[in-house]
PDB file of C-alpha atoms and ligand atoms in Angstrom:
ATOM      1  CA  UNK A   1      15.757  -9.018 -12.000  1.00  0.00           C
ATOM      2  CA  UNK A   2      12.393 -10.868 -12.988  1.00  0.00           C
ATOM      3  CA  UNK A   3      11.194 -13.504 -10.612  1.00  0.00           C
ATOM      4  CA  UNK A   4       8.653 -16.314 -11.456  1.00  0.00           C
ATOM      5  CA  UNK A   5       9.694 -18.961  -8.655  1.00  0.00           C
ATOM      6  CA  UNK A   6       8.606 -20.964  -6.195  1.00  0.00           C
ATOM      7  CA  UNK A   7      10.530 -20.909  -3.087  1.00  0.00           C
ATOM      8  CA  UNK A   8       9.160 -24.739  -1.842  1.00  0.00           C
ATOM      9  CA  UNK A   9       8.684 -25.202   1.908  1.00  0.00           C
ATOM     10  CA  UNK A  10       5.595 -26.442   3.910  1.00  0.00           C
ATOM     11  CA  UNK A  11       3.348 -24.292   6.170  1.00  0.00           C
ATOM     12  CA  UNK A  12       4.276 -24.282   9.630  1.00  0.00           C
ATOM     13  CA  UNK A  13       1.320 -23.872  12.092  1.00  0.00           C
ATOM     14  CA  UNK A  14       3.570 -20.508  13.367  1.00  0.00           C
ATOM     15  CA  UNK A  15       3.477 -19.434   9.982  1.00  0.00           C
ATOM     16  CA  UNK A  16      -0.051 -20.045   9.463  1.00  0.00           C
ATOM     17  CA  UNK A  17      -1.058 -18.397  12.568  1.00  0.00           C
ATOM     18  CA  UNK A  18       0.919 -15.303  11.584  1.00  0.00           C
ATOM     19  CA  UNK A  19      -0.745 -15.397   8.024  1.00  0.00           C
ATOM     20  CA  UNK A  20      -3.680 -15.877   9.719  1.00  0.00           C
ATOM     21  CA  UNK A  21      -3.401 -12.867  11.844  1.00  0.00           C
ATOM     22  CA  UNK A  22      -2.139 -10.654   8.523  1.00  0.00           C
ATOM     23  CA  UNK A  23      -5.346 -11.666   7.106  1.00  0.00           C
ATOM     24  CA  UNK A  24      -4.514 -14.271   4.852  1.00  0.00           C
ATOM     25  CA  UNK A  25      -7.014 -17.210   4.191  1.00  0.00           C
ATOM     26  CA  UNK A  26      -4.723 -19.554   5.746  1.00  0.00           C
ATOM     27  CA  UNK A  27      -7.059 -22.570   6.910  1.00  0.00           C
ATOM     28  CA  UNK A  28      -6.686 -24.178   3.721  1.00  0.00           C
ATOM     29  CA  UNK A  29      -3.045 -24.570   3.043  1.00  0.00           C
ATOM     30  CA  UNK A  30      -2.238 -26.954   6.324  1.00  0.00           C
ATOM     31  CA  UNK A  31       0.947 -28.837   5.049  1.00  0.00           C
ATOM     32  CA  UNK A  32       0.149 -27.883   1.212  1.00  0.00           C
ATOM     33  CA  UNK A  33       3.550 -26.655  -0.110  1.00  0.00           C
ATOM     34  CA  UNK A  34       3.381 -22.563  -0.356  1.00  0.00           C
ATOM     35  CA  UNK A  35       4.634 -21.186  -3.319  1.00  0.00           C
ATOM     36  CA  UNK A  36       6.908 -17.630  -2.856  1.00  0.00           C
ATOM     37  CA  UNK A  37       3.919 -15.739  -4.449  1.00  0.00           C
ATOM     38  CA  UNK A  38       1.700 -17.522  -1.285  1.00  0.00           C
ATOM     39  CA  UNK A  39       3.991 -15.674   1.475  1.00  0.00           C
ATOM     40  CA  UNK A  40       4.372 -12.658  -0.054  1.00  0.00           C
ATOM     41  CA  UNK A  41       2.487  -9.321   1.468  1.00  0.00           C
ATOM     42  CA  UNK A  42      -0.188  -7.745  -0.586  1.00  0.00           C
ATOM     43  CA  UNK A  43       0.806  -4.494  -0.291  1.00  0.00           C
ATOM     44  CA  UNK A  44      -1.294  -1.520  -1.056  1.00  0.00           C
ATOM     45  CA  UNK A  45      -0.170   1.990  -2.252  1.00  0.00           C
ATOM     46  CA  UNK A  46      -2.317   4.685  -2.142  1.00  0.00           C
ATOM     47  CA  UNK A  47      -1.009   8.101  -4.539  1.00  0.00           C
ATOM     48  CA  UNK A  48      -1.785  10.562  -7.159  1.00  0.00           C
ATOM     49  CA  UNK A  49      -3.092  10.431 -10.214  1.00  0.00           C
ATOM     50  CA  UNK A  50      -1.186  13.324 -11.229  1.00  0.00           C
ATOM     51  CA  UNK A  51       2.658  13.036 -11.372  1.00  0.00           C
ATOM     52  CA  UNK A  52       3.029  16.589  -9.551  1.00  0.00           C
ATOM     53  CA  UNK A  53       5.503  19.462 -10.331  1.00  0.00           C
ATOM     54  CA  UNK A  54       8.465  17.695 -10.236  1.00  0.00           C
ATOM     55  CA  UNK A  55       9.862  13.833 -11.595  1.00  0.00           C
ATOM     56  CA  UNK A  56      11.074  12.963  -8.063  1.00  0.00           C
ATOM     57  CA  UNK A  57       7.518  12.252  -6.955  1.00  0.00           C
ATOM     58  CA  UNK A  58       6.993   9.342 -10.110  1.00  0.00           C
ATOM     59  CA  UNK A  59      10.642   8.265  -9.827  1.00  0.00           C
ATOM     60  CA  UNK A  60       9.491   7.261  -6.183  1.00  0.00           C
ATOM     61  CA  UNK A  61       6.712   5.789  -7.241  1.00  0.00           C
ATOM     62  CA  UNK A  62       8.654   3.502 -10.278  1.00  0.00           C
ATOM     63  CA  UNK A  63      11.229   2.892  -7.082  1.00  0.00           C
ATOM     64  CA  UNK A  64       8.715   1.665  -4.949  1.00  0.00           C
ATOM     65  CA  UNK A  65       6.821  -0.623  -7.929  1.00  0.00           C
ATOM     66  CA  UNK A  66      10.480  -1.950  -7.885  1.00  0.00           C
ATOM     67  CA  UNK A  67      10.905  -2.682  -4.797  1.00  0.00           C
ATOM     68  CA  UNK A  68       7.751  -4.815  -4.588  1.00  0.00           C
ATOM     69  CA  UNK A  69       8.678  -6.876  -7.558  1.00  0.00           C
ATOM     70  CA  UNK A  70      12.134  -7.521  -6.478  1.00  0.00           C
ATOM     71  CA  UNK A  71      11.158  -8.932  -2.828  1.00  0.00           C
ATOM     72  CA  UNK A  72       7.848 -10.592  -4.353  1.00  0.00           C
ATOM     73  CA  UNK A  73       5.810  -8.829  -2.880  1.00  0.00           C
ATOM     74  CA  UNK A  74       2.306  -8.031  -4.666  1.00  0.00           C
ATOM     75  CA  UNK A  75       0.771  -4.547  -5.600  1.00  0.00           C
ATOM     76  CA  UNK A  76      -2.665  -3.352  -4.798  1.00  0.00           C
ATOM     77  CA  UNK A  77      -3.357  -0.231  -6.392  1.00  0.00           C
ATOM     78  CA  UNK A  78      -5.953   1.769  -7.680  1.00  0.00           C
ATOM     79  CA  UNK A  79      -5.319   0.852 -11.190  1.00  0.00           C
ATOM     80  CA  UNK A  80      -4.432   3.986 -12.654  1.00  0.00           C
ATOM     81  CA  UNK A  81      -1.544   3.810 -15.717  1.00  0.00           C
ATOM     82  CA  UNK A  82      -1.342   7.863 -15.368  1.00  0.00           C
ATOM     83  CA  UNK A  83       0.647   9.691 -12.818  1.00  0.00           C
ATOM     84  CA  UNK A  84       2.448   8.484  -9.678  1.00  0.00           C
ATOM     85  CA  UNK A  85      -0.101   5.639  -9.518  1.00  0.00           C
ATOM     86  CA  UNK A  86       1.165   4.586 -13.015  1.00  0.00           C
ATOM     87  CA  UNK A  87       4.823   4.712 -12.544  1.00  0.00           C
ATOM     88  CA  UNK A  88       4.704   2.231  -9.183  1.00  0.00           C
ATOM     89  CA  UNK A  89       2.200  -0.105 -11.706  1.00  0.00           C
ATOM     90  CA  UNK A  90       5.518  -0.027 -14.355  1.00  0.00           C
ATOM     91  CA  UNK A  91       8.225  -0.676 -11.921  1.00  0.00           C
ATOM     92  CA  UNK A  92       6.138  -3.031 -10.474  1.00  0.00           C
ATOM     93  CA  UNK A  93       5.613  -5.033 -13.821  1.00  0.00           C
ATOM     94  CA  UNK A  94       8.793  -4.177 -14.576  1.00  0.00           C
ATOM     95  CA  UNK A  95       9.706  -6.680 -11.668  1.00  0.00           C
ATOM     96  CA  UNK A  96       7.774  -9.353 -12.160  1.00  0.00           C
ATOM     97  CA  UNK A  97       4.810  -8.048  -9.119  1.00  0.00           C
ATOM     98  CA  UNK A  98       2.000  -9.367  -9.169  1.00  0.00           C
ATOM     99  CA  UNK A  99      -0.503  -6.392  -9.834  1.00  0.00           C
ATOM    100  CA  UNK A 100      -3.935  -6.234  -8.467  1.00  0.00           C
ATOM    101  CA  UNK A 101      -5.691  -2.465  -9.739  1.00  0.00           C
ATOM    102  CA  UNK A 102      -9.462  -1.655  -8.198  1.00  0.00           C
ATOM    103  CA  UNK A 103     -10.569   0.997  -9.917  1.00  0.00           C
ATOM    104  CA  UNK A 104     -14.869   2.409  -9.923  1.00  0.00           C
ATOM    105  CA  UNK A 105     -16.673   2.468 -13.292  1.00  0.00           C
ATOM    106  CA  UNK A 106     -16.412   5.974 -13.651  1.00  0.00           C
ATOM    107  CA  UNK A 107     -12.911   6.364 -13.419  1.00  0.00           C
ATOM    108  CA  UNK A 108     -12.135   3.454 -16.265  1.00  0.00           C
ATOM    109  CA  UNK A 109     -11.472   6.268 -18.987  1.00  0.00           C
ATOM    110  CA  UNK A 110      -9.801   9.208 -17.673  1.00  0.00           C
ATOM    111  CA  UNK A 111      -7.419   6.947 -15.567  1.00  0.00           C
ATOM    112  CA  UNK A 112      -6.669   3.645 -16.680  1.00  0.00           C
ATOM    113  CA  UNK A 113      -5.525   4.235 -20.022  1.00  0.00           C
ATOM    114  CA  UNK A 114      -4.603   2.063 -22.828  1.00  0.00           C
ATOM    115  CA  UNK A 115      -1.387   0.881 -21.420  1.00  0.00           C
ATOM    116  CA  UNK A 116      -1.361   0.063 -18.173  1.00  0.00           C
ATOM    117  CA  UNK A 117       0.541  -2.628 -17.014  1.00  0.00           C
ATOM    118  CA  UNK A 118      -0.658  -6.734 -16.964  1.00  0.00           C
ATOM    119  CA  UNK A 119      -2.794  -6.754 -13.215  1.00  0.00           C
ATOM    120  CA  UNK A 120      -6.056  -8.492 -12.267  1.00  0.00           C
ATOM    121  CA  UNK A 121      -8.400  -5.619 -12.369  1.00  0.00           C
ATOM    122  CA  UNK A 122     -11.728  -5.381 -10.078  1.00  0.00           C
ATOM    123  CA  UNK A 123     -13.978  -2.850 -10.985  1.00  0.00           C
ATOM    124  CA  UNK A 124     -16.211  -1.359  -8.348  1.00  0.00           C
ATOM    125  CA  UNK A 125     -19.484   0.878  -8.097  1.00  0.00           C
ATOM    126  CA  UNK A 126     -17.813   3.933  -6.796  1.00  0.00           C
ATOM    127  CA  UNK A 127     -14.757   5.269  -4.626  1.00  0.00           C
ATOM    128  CA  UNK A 128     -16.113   4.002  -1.113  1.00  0.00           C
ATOM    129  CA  UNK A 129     -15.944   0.634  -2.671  1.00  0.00           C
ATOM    130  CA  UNK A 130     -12.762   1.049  -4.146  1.00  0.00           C
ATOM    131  CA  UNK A 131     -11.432   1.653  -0.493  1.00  0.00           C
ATOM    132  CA  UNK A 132     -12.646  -1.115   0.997  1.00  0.00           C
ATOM    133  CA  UNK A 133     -11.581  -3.590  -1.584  1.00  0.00           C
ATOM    134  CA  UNK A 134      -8.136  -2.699  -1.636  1.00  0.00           C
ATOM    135  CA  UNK A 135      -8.164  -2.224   2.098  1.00  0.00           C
ATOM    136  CA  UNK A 136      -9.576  -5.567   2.446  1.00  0.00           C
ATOM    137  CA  UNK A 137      -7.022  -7.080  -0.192  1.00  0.00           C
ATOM    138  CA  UNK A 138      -4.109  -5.574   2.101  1.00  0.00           C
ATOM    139  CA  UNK A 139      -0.977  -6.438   4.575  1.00  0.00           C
ATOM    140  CA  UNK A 140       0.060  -2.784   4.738  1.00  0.00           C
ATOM    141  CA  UNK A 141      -0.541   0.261   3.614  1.00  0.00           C
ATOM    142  CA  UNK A 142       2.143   2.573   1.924  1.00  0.00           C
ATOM    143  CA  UNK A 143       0.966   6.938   0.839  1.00  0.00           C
ATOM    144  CA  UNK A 144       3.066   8.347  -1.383  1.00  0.00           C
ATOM    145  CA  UNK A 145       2.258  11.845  -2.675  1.00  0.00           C
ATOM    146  CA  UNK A 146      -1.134  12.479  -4.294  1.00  0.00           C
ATOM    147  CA  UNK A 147      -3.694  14.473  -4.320  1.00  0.00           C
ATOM    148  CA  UNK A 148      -7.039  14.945  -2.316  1.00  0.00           C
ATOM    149  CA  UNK A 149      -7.829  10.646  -3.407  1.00  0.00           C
ATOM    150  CA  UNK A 150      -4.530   9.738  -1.418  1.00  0.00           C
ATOM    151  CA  UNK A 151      -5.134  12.315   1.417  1.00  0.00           C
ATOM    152  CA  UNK A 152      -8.694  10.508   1.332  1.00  0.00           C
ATOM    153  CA  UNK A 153      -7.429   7.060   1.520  1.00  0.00           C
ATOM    154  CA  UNK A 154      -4.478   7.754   4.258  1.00  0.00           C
ATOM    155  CA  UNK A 155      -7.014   9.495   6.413  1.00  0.00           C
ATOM    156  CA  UNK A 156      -9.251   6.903   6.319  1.00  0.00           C
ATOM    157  CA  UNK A 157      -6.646   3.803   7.522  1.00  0.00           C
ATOM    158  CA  UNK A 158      -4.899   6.153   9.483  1.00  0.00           C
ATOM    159  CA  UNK A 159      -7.958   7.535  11.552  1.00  0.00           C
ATOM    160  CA  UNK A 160      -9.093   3.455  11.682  1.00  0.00           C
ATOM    161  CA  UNK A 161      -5.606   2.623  13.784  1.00  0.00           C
ATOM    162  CA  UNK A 162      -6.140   5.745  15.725  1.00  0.00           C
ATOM    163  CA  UNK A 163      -9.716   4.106  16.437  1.00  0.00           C
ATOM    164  CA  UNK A 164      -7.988   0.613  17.211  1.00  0.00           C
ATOM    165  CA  UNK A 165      -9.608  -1.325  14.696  1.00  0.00           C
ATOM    166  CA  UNK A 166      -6.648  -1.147  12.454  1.00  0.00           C
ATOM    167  CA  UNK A 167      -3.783  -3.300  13.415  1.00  0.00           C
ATOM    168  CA  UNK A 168      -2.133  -3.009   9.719  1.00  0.00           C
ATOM    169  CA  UNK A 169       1.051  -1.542   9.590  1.00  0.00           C
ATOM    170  CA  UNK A 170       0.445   2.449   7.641  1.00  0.00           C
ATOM    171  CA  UNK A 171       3.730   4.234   6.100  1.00  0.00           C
ATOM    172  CA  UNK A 172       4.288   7.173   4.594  1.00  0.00           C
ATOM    173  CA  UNK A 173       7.223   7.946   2.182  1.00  0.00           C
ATOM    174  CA  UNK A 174       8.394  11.523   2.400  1.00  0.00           C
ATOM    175  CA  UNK A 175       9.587  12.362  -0.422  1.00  0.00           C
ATOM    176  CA  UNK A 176      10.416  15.556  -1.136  1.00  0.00           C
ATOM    177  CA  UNK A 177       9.231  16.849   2.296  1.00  0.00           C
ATOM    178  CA  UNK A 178       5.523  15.914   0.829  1.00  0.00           C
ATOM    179  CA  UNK A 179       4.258  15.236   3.750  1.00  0.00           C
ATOM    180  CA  UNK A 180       6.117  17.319   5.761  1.00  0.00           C
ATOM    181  CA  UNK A 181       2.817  19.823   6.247  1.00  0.00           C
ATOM    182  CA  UNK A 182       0.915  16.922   6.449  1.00  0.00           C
ATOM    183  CA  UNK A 183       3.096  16.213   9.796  1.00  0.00           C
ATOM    184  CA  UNK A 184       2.317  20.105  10.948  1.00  0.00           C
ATOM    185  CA  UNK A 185      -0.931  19.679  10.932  1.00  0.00           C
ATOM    186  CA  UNK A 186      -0.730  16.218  12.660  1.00  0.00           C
ATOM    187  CA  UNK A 187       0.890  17.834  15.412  1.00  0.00           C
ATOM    188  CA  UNK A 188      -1.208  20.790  15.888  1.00  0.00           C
ATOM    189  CA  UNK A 189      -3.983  19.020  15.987  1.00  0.00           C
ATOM    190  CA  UNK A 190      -2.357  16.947  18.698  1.00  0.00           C
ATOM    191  CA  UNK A 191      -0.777  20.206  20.861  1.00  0.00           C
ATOM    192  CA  UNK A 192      -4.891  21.316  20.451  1.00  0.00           C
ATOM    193  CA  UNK A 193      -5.420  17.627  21.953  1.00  0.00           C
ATOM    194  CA  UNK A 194      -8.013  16.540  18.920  1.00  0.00           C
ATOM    195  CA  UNK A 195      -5.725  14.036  18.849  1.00  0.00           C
ATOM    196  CA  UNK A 196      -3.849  11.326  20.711  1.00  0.00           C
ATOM    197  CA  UNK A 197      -0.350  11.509  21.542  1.00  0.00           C
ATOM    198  CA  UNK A 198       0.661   8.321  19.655  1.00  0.00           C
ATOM    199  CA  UNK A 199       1.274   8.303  16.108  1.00  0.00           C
ATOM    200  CA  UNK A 200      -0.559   5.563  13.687  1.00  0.00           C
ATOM    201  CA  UNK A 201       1.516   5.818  11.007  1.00  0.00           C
ATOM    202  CA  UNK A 202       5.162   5.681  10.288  1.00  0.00           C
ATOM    203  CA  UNK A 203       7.792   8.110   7.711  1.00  0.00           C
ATOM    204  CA  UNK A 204      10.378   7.047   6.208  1.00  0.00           C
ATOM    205  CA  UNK A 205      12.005   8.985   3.285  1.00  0.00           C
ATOM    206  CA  UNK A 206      12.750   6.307   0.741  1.00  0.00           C
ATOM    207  CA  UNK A 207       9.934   3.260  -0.904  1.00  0.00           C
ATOM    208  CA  UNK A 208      12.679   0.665   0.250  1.00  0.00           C
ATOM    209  CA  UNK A 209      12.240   1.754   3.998  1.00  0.00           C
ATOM    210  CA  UNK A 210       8.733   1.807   3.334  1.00  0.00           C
ATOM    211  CA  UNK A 211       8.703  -2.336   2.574  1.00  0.00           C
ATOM    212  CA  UNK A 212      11.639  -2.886   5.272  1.00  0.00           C
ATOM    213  CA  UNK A 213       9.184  -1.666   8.117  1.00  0.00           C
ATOM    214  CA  UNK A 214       6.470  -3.161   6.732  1.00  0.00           C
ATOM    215  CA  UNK A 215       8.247  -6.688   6.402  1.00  0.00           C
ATOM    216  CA  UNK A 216       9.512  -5.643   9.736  1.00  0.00           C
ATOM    217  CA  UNK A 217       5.678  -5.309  11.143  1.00  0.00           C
ATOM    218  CA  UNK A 218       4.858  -9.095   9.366  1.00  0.00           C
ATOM    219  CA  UNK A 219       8.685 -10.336  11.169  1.00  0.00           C
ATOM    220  CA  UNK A 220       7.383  -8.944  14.494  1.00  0.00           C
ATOM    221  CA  UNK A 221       4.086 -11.129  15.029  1.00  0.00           C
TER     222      UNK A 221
HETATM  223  C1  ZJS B   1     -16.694  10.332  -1.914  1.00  0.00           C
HETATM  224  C2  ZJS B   1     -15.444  10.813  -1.264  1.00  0.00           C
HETATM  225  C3  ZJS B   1     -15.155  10.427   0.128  1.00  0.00           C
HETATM  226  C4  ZJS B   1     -14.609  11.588  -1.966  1.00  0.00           C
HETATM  227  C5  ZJS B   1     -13.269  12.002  -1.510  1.00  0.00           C
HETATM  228  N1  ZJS B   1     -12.399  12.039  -2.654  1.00  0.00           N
HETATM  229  C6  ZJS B   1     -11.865  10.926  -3.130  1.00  0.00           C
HETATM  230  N2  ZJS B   1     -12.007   9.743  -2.489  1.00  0.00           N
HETATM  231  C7  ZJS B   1     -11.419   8.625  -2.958  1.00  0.00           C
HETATM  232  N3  ZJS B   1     -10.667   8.584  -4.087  1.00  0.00           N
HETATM  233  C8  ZJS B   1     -10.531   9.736  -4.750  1.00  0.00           C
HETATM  234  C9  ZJS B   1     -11.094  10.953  -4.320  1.00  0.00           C
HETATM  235  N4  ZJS B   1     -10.746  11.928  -5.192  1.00  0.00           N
HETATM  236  C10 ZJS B   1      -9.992  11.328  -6.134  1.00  0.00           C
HETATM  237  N5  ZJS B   1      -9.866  10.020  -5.878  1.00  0.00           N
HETATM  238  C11 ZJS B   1      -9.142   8.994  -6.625  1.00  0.00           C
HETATM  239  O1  ZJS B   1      -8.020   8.576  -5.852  1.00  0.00           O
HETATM  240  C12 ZJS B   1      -6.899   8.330  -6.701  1.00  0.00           C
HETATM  241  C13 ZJS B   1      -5.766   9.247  -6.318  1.00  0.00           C
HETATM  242  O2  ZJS B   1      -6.229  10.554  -6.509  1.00  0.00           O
HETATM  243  P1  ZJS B   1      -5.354  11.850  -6.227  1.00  0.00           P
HETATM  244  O3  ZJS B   1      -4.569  12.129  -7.452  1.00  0.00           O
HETATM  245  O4  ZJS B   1      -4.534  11.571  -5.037  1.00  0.00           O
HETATM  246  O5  ZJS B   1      -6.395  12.909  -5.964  1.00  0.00           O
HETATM  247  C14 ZJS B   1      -7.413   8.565  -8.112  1.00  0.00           C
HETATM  248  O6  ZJS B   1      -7.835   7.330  -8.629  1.00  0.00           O
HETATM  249  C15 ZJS B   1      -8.560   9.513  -7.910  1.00  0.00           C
HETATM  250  O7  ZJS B   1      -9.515   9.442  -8.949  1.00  0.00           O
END
């Protein structure tokens, strides 16, 4: 189910204002012919480096890699070949996604590997960095389980909606109930009013919901 294609049509100036709006560098592709890898969403995924105590978590990971490659949309990930991070990178590659992995210096060694999958990889100065250049690369945001680097990285675009200066759609895939405590303590915090009512984030249960509502969010504008 590999894809390489173009899919041929010219830039409307709707569709350029919505790409505009989703961040893309639109100015420069008035009437140029956009090719399918051009309108697809750069989507990141933030989750663990370790795989966890059970296969579900990197089977959702390989799902969601697979999902991205089969609509054409591209991965932006913190180029890790170990773990959960490493099984979306496969099923990514596996389907043809275009793979971009950010990654800091330090982190080259213990997480990258020696096979990780074909991507563009940026290396940064240190984790802060590494946020903000896949943040900045991104259409959406997608958390699947992980450790304290993914709890990290959700808070961070998570508390930015909450703040209003994030308009990017941010989902969460629960598998295995992951983030069902997660969800406790979201509420608690909210019945303790540290919080506003509204949620910033959605939760699905499967990676293929995940893209639908972020396709959905791009559809919307
Ligand atoms: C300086 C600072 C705010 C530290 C907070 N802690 C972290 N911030 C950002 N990425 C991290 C942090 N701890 C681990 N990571 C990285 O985030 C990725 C996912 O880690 P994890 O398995 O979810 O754990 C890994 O690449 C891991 O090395």
């Amino acid at each position: 189910m590999r894809h390489s294609g173009r899919c041929g049509f010219l830039a409307t100036d709707h569709q350029l204002r919505d790409r505009d709006h989703w961040g893309f560098n639109a100015a420069s592709l008035v009437g140029v012919e956009l090719s399918t890898e051009a309108v697809s969403l750069a989507i990141c995924v933030f989750c663990g480096a370790s795989q966890g105590d059970s296969p579900v978590y990197t089977e959702a990971g390989y799902q969601l890699g697979k999902q991205l490659g089969s609509r054409f949309h591209r991965l932006i990930y913190g180029a890790g070949g170990v773990g959960v991070m490493g099984a979306v990178a496969r099923g990514a590659a596996e389907y043809g996604a275009k793979i971009v992995g950010v990654i800091p210096s330090f982190l080259r060694e213990r997480e990258m590997g020696d096979d990780i999958p074909p991507q563009e990889i940026i290396i940064t100065t240190n984790l802060a960095h590494r946020k903000t250049t896949m943040m900045n690369l991104a259409d959406g945001f997608i958390g699947l389980p992980g450790g304290y680097g993914t709890m990290d990285e959700m808070f961070e675009v998570i508390s930015m909606s909450a703040l209003g200066v994030e308009r990017r759609p941010v989902v969460l895939v629960n598998t295995n109930g992951f983030w069902d405590l997660f969800l406790e303590l979201v509420d608690e915090l909210g019945k303790r009013r540290f919080l506003p009512e509204d949620k910033y984030f959605i939760v699905v249960d499967d990676p293929a919901e995940a893209i639908d509502r972020i396709e959905f969010a791009r559809d919307a504008r």
